[in-house]
Amino acid sequence: MTKIQKVSILILLLLGIVLILSGYYIQKNYLSKPNIVFILIDAMRADCVDPEEIPNTITPFLSELAKKSVYFPHAITPCSWTKPTIATFLTGLPPEKHKVRFSVRNEDPSAPVSDVLDEALLTLPEYLSKNGYETYAMQTNANLVPLLGFAQGFSNEHFIFGNDAPASIVTEKALNLISKAKPPFFLYVHYMDPHLPYVPPSEFLELFKKPEGLDEAEEKYIEPRAIMNYLTELVYYNVGKREEPPSHNFSEAAKQELWRRYLAETRFADSETEKLVNTIKKRYSNTIFFILSDHGEEFWEHKGVGHGTSLYEEQIRVPVIIHGRGITPKKIDNVVSTAGFAKTITSIIGLTIPSQFEGSNLLKNNGNETVEIVTWGPWADMGLNLKAVLKYPWKLIIDRNNNKVELYNLDDDPKETINKSREHPEIVKELMKYIQTIPSSQSSEFQENTKAIPTDLKEQLEQLGYL
């Protein structure tokens, strides 16, 4: 064999290796199904993310990422607190159909029970698992434990629960979970920061100026146990279940300090989200990230604090960011509902969309949606039964216990302070078509199930203010 022939063979071999490696790279990064990473930042308000505020000191990473993503600043959650909302994300069904409504049903105080996600329901992780995805979850909210049905579609070793774990631990454990993952995979990461009781790391708290005039006695009211007691008293007073107002009032300085701690926790979550996203992008380039919140948070805008107690904008408006391979950056100002989360993911992957997955595909939004939102409150004995319909710019809220009606024009009155229901009975009549006197859940084929709350879960729910 001549030298030229040997060189030719060597070149052909090298070309073959290059072609094989190129084909593998293209298959892995462009032709194969993308990994899906679902990052849930509990209780993060929509106004915490703002790409137009430069610099954004609250969420510098997410606000910058929004510019490189499909970003929805006006997304609406299906419920104003976690458990029903996540059940909707996982099943594609609205809360009135999947029937997960309460954290605690305490009709019998000696034996409280909690709502369970029906096993008959198909969950998004189950569907993805059946279609070749490895599924992983790093869960930190005690309302969403396996006992209550929220681990459907995850194997035991791929579902980690750490009650109210700080964001830094969540990031670490989530990355460890997928360290040996074989694409395609689905990863669900639930950050509890900035959920109550607002205990941020000192280095993040110091980024925000402490209000003047806050004395030591008031600071004690903001500590975890005290703020939880205050919140419970305020909620029950506002809904008429308690005759006396809370045992103390918050000064303006104390309110500002509570807001400061909330912002510091949000900044902490933003920092850890940055670590998680950047690390995964380096390891797995063919990944699409869905970053959103389950609900907002109130700070006395309508005389309340926290979430799950009303359907005003501060509790139901959330930011949504979709980022990754194949996602063309775009800001979508239309009103959309996050109830279409499961359908959107299934569509992106290219799978047949199960009939159970209701809602609208977020990426095929052609205009403002008519959005329905509900809450019964986290505790059954709150006695709430609220439903809202948002058909921009009009928003109707009805208390179905007493047929109290509120109508707001969000263009003219974004803070929802002027009830227009008497001035516009025709708008009320139009939107009332979406509100049934008897909740549709009563006719749903899926069962309303409960389970007794064991001692360890009682303690975990108590830490979060649910018991």
Coordinates of N, CA, C and O in Angstrom, one line a residue, residues 6 25 95 114 150 169 181 200 246 264 300 315 350 368 373 377 398 401 435 462:
K6 N -2.3 5.2 2.2 CA -2.5 5.2 3.7 C -3.0 6.5 4.2 O -3.9 6.6 5.1
Y25 N -23.9 14.9 18.1 CA -24.1 16.2 18.7 C -25.4 16.8 18.2 O -26.2 17.3 19.0
P95 N -59.1 24.2 39.3 CA -59.4 23.7 40.7 C -60.8 23.1 40.9 O -60.9 22.2 41.7
S114 N -56.4 16.5 55.2 CA -56.0 17.3 54.1 C -56.4 16.7 52.7 O -56.5 15.5 52.6
F150 N -48.9 14.2 45.4 CA -48.2 15.1 44.5 C -46.9 14.5 44.0 O -46.1 15.2 43.3
I169 N -29.9 25.2 49.5 CA -30.0 23.7 49.6 C -30.8 23.2 48.5 O -30.5 22.1 48.0
A181 N -28.5 12.1 35.2 CA -29.7 12.0 34.4 C -29.4 11.7 33.0 O -28.4 12.3 32.4
P200 N -34.8 35.8 55.4 CA -33.7 35.7 54.4 C -32.3 35.7 55.1 O -32.2 36.1 56.2
P246 N -56.7 41.9 65.1 CA -55.4 41.3 65.6 C -55.0 42.0 66.9 O -55.3 43.2 67.1
A264 N -35.8 40.6 50.2 CA -34.5 40.0 50.4 C -34.6 38.5 50.1 O -33.7 37.9 49.5
W300 N -51.1 44.4 52.6 CA -52.1 45.4 53.0 C -52.7 46.2 51.9 O -53.4 47.2 52.1
Q315 N -52.4 39.2 44.6 CA -52.4 37.8 45.0 C -52.4 36.8 43.8 O -52.0 35.7 43.9
G350 N -43.9 18.2 21.5 CA -44.4 17.5 20.3 C -45.2 16.3 20.5 O -45.4 15.5 19.6
N368 N -55.8 38.6 24.6 CA -56.1 38.5 26.0 C -57.1 37.3 26.2 O -58.1 37.2 25.5
I373 N -60.5 32.5 38.0 CA -59.7 32.2 39.2 C -60.6 31.9 40.4 O -61.7 32.5 40.5
G377 N -59.8 29.5 50.2 CA -58.9 29.7 51.3 C -58.2 28.4 51.7 O -58.6 27.3 51.4
I398 N -66.8 37.7 42.6 CA -68.0 37.4 43.4 C -67.7 36.5 44.6 O -67.0 35.5 44.5
N401 N -70.7 33.0 48.6 CA -71.4 32.7 49.9 C -72.6 33.7 50.1 O -73.6 33.4 50.6
I435 N -69.6 32.2 35.9 CA -69.6 31.9 37.3 C -70.9 31.2 37.6 O -72.0 31.7 37.4
E462 N -47.5 23.6 60.1 CA -47.6 24.6 61.1 C -46.4 25.7 60.9 O -46.7 26.9 61.1

